[in-house]
PDB file of C-alpha atoms in Angstrom:
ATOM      1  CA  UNK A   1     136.381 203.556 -46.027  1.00 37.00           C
ATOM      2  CA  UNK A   2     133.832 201.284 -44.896  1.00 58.00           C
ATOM      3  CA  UNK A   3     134.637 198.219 -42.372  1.00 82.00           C
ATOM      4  CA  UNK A   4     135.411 194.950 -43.867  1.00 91.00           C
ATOM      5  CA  UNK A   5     132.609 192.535 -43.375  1.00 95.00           C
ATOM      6  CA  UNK A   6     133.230 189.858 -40.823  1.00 96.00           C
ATOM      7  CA  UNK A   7     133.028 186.181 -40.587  1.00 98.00           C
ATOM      8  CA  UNK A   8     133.486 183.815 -37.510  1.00 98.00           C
ATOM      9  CA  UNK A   9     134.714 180.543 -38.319  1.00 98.00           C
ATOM     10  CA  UNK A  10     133.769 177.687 -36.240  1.00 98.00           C
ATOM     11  CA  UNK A  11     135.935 174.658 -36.430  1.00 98.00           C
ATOM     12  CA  UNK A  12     136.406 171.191 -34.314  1.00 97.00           C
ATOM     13  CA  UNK A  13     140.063 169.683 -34.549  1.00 98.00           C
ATOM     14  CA  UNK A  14     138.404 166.862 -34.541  1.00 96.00           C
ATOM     15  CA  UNK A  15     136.277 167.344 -37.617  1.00 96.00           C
ATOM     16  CA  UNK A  16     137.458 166.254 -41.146  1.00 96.00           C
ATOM     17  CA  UNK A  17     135.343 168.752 -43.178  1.00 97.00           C
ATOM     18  CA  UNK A  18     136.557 171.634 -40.473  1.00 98.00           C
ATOM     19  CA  UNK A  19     139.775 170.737 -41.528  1.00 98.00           C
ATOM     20  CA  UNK A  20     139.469 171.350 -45.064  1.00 98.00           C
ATOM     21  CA  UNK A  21     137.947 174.093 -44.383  1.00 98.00           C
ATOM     22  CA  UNK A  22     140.924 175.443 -42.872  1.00 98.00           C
ATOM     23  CA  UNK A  23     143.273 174.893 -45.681  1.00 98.00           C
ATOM     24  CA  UNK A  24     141.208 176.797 -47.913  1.00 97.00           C
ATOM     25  CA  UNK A  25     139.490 179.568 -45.847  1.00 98.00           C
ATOM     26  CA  UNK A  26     142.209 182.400 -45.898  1.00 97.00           C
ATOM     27  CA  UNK A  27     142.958 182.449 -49.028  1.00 97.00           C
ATOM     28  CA  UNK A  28     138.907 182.793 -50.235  1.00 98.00           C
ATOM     29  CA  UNK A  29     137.935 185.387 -47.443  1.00 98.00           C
ATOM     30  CA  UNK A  30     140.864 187.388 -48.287  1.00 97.00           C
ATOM     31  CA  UNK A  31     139.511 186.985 -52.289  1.00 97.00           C
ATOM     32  CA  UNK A  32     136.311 188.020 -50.947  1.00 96.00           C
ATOM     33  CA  UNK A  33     137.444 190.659 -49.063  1.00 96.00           C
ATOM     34  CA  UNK A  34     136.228 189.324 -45.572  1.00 97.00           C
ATOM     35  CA  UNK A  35     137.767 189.139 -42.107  1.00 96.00           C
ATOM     36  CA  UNK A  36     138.054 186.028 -40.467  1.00 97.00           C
ATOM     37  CA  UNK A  37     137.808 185.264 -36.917  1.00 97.00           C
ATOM     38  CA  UNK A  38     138.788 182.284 -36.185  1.00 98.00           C
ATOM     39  CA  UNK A  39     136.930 179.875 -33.065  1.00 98.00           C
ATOM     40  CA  UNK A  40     137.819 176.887 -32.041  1.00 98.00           C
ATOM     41  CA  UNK A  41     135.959 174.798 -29.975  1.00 97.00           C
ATOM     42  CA  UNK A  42     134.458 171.340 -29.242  1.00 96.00           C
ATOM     43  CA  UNK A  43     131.294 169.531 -30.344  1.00 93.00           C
ATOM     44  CA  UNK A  44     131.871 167.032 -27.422  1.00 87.00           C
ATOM     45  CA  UNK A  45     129.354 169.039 -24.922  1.00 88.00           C
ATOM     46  CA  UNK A  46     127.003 169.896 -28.033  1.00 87.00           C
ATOM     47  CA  UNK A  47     126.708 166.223 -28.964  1.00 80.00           C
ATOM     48  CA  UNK A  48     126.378 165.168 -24.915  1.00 79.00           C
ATOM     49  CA  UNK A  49     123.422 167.906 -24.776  1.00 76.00           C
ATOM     50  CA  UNK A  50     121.799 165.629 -27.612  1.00 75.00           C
ATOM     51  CA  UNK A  51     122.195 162.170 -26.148  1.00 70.00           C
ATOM     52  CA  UNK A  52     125.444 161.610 -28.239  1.00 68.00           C
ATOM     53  CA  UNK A  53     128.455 160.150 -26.338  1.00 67.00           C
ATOM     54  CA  UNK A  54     130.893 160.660 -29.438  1.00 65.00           C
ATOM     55  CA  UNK A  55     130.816 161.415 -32.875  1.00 69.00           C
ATOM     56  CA  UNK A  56     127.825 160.844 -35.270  1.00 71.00           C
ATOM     57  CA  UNK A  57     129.628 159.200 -37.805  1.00 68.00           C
ATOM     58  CA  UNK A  58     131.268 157.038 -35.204  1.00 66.00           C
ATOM     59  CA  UNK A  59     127.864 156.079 -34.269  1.00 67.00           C
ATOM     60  CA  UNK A  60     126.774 155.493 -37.312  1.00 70.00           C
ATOM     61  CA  UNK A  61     128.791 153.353 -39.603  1.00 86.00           C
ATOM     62  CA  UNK A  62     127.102 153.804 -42.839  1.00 92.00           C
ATOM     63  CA  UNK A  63     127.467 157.731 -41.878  1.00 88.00           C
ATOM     64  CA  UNK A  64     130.729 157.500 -40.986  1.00 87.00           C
ATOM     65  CA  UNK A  65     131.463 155.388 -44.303  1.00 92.00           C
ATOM     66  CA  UNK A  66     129.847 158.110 -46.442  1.00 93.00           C
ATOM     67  CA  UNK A  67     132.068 160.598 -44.730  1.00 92.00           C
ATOM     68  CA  UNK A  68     135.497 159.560 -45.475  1.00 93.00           C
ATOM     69  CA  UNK A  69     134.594 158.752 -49.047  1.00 95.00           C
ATOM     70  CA  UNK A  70     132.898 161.932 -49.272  1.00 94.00           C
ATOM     71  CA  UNK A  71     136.082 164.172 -47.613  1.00 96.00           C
ATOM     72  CA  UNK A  72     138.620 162.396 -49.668  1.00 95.00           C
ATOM     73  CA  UNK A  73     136.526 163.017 -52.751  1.00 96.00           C
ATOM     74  CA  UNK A  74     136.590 167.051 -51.480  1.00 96.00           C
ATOM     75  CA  UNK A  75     139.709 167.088 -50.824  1.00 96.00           C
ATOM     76  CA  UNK A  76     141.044 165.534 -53.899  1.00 96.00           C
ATOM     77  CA  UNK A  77     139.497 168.563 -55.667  1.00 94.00           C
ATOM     78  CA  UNK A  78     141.700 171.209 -53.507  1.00 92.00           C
ATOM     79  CA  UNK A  79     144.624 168.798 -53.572  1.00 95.00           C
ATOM     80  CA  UNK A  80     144.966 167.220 -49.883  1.00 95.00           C
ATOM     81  CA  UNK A  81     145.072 163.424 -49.547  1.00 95.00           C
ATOM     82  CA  UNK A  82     142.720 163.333 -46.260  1.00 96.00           C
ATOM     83  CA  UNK A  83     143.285 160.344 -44.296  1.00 94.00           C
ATOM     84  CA  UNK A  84     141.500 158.208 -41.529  1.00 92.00           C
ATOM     85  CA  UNK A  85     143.452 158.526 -38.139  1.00 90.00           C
ATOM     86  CA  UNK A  86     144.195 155.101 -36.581  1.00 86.00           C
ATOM     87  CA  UNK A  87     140.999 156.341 -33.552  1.00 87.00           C
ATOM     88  CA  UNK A  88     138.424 158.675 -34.604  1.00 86.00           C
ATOM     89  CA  UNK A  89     137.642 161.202 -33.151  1.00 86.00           C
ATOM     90  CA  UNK A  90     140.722 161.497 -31.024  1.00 89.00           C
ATOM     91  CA  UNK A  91     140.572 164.025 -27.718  1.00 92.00           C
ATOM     92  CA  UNK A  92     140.940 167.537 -28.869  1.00 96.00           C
ATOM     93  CA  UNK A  93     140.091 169.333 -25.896  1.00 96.00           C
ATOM     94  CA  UNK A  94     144.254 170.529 -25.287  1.00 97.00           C
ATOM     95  CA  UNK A  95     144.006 171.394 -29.084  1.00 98.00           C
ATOM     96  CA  UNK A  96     141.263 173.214 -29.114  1.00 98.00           C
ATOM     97  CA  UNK A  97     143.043 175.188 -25.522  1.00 98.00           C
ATOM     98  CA  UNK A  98     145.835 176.059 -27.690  1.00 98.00           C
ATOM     99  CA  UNK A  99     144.407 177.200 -30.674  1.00 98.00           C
ATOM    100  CA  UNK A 100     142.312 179.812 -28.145  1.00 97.00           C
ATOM    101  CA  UNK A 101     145.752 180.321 -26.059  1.00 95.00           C
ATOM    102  CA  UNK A 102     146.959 181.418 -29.567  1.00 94.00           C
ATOM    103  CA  UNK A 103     144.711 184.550 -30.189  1.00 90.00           C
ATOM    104  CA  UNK A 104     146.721 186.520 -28.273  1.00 84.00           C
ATOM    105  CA  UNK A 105     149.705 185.656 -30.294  1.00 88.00           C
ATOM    106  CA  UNK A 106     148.453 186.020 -33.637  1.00 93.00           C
ATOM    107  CA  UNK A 107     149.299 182.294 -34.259  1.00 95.00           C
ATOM    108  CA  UNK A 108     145.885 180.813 -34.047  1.00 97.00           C
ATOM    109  CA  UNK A 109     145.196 180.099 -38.046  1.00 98.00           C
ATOM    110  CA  UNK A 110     148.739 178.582 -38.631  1.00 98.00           C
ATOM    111  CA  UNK A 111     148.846 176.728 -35.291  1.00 98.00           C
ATOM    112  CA  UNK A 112     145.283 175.030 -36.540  1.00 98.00           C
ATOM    113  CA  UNK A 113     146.118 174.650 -40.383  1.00 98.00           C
ATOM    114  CA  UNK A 114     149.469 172.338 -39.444  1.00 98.00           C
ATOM    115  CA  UNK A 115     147.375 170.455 -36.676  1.00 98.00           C
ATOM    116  CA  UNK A 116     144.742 169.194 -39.060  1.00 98.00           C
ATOM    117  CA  UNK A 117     147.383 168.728 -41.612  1.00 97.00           C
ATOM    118  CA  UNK A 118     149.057 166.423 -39.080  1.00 97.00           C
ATOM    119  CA  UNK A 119     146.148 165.022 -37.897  1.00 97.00           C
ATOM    120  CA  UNK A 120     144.048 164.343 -41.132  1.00 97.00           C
ATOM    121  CA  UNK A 121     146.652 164.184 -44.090  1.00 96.00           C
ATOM    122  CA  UNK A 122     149.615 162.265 -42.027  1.00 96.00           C
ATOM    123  CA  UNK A 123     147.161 160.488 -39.486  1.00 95.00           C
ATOM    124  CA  UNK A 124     149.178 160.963 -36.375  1.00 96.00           C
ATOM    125  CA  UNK A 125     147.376 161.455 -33.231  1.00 96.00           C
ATOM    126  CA  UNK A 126     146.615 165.212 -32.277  1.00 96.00           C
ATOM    127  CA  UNK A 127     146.922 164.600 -28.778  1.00 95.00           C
ATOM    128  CA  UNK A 128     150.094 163.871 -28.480  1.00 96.00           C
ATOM    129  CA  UNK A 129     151.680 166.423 -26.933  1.00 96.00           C
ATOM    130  CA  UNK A 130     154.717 166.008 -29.576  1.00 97.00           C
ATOM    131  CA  UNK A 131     152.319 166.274 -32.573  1.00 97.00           C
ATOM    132  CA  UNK A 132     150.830 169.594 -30.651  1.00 98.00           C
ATOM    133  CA  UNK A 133     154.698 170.388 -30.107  1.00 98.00           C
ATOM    134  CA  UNK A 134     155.493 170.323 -33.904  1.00 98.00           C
ATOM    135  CA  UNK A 135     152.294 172.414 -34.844  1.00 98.00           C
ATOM    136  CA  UNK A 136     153.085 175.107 -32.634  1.00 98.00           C
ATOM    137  CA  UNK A 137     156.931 175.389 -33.746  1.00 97.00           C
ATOM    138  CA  UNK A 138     155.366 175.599 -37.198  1.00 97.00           C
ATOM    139  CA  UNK A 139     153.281 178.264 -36.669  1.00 97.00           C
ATOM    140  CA  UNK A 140     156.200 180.180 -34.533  1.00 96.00           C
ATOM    141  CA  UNK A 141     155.278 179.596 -31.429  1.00 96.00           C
ATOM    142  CA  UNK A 142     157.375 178.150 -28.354  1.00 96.00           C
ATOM    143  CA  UNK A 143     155.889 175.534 -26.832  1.00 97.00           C
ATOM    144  CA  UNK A 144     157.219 175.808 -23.038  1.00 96.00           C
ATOM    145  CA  UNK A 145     155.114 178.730 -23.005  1.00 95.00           C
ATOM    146  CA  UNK A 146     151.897 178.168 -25.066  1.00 96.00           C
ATOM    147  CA  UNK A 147     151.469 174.393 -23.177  1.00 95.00           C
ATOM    148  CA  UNK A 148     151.715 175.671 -20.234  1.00 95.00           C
ATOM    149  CA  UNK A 149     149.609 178.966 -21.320  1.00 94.00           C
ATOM    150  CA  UNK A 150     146.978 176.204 -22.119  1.00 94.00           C
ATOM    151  CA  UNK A 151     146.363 174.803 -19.104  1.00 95.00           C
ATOM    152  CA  UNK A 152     145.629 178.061 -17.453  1.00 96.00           C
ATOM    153  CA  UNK A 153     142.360 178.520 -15.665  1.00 97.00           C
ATOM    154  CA  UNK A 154     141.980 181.474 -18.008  1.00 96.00           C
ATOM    155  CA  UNK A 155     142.217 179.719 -21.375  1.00 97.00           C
ATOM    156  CA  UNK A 156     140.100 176.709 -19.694  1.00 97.00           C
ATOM    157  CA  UNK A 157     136.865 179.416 -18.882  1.00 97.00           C
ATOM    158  CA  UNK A 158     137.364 180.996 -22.200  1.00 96.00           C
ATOM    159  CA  UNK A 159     136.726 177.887 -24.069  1.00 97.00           C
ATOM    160  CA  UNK A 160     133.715 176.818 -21.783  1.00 97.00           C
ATOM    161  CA  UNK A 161     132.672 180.130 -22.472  1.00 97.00           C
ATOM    162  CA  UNK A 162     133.030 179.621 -26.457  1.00 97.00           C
ATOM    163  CA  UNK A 163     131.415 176.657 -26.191  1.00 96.00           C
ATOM    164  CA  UNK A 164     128.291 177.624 -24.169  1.00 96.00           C
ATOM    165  CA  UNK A 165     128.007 180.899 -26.945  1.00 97.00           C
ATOM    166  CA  UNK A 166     127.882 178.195 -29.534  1.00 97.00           C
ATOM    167  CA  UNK A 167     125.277 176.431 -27.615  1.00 95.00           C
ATOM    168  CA  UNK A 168     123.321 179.619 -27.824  1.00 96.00           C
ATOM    169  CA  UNK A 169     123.557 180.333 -31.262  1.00 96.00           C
ATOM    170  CA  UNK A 170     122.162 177.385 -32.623  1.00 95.00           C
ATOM    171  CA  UNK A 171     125.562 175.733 -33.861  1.00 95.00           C
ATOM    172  CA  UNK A 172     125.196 171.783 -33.612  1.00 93.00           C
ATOM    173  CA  UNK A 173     128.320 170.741 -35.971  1.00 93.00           C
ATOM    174  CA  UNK A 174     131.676 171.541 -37.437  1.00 96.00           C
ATOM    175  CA  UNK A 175     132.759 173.740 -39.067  1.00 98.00           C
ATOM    176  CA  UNK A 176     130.206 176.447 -38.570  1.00 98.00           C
ATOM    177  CA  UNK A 177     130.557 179.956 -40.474  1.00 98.00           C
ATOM    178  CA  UNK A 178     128.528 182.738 -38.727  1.00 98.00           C
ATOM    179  CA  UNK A 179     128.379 185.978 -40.290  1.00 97.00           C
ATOM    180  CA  UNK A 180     127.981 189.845 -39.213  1.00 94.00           C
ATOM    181  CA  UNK A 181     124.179 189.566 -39.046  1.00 95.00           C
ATOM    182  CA  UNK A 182     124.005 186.347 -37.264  1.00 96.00           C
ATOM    183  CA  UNK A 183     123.385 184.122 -40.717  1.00 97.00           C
ATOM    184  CA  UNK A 184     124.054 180.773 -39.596  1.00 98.00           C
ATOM    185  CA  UNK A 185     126.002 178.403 -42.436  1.00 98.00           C
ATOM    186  CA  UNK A 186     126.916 174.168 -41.660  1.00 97.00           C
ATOM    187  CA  UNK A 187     129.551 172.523 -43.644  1.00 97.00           C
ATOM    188  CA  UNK A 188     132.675 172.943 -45.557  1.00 97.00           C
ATOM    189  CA  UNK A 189     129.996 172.737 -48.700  1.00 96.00           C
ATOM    190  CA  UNK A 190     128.364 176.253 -47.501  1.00 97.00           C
ATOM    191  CA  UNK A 191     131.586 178.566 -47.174  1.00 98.00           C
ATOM    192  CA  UNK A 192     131.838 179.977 -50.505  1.00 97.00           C
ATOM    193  CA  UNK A 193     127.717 181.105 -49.817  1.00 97.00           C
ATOM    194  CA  UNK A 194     128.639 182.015 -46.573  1.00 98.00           C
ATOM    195  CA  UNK A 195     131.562 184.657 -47.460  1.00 98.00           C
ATOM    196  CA  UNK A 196     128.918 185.484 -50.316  1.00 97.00           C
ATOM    197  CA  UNK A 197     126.295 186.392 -47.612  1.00 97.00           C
ATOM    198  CA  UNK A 198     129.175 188.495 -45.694  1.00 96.00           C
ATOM    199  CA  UNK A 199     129.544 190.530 -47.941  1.00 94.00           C
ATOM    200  CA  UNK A 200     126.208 190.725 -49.811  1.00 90.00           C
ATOM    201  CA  UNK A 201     123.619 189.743 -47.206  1.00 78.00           C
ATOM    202  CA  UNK A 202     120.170 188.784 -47.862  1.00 64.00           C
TER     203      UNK A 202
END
């Protein structure tokens, strides 16, 4: 029986279209037949590397305008209310620590899906260690150990490390979809192509 084809999903907790991304990728790659692997990391560095000291659209209003209105217009259509958070973007480096901490726990998808449900649908503040608290109880995790887990020098060089391999793949945004060839796809728009090209190819 052959392998099932792979595809690595790139997501910021700190990105609106990563995060309905999330609440709609499992369900599609399982349709599709294709493996996820899930990889958090942060666009903070990337954007730094380009002269960027925070988010595009928080540079740009008129971007950042478009954005919302665009997001709650795609989200409407899979039926989440996406909302602004009081600050945008909020810190999600100890996020983005846990959601790596969680690989070898299995916990990593549900542990993401109920933070950017928090963070984007309710608007509460990801950084709070309570909100990261509740997320992890969700996805059946304790969090006396998986905090703590986070802040270990292990889980700190294995997201450097993600981040620098995203450097040298050519991803620049969030979410990212990168398939078993090394196809590169941008945008919550692109992941029905991208499974398509997992499976399919050129």
């Amino acid at each position: 029986m052959p392998n099932r084809p792979v595809l690595d999903f790139w997501y910021e907790f700190a990105s609106p279209y990563s995060c309905l991304s999330a609440l709609r990728i499992e369900k599609l790659a399982e349709e599709a037949g294709v493996t996820l692997r899930w990889r958090p990391f942060l666009l903070g560095p990337i954007f730094a590397a380009q002269g960027w000291n925070t988010s595009p659209f928080a540079l740009y209003p008129s971007k950042g305008r478009y954005m919302w209105r665009d997001t709650a217009r795609r989200g409407r259509r899979q039926g989440v209310a996406i909302v602004k958070p009081e600050n945008f973007p909020q810190n999600s480096l100890t996020a983005a620590r846990l959601a790596l901490a969680g690989r070898d726990g299995g916990w990593t998808p549900a542990f993401s899906k109920a933070l950017f449900q928090a963070h984007f649908c309710e608007g509460r503040n990801m950084a709070e260690e309570a909100v990261l608290s509740a997320a992890l109880k969700e996805a059946g995790s304790d969090p006396n150990v998986a905090i703590p887990l986070s802040r270990s020098e292990e889980v700190k060089g294995r997201l450097r490390a993600e981040i620098e391999y995203a450097k040298s793949i050519g991803i620049f945004g969030a979410p990212f979809f990168v398939a078993g060839d090394g196809e590169l796809f941008w945008g919550d728009d692109r992941l029905e192509e991208a499974l398509e090209w997992a499976t399919e190819g050129r």
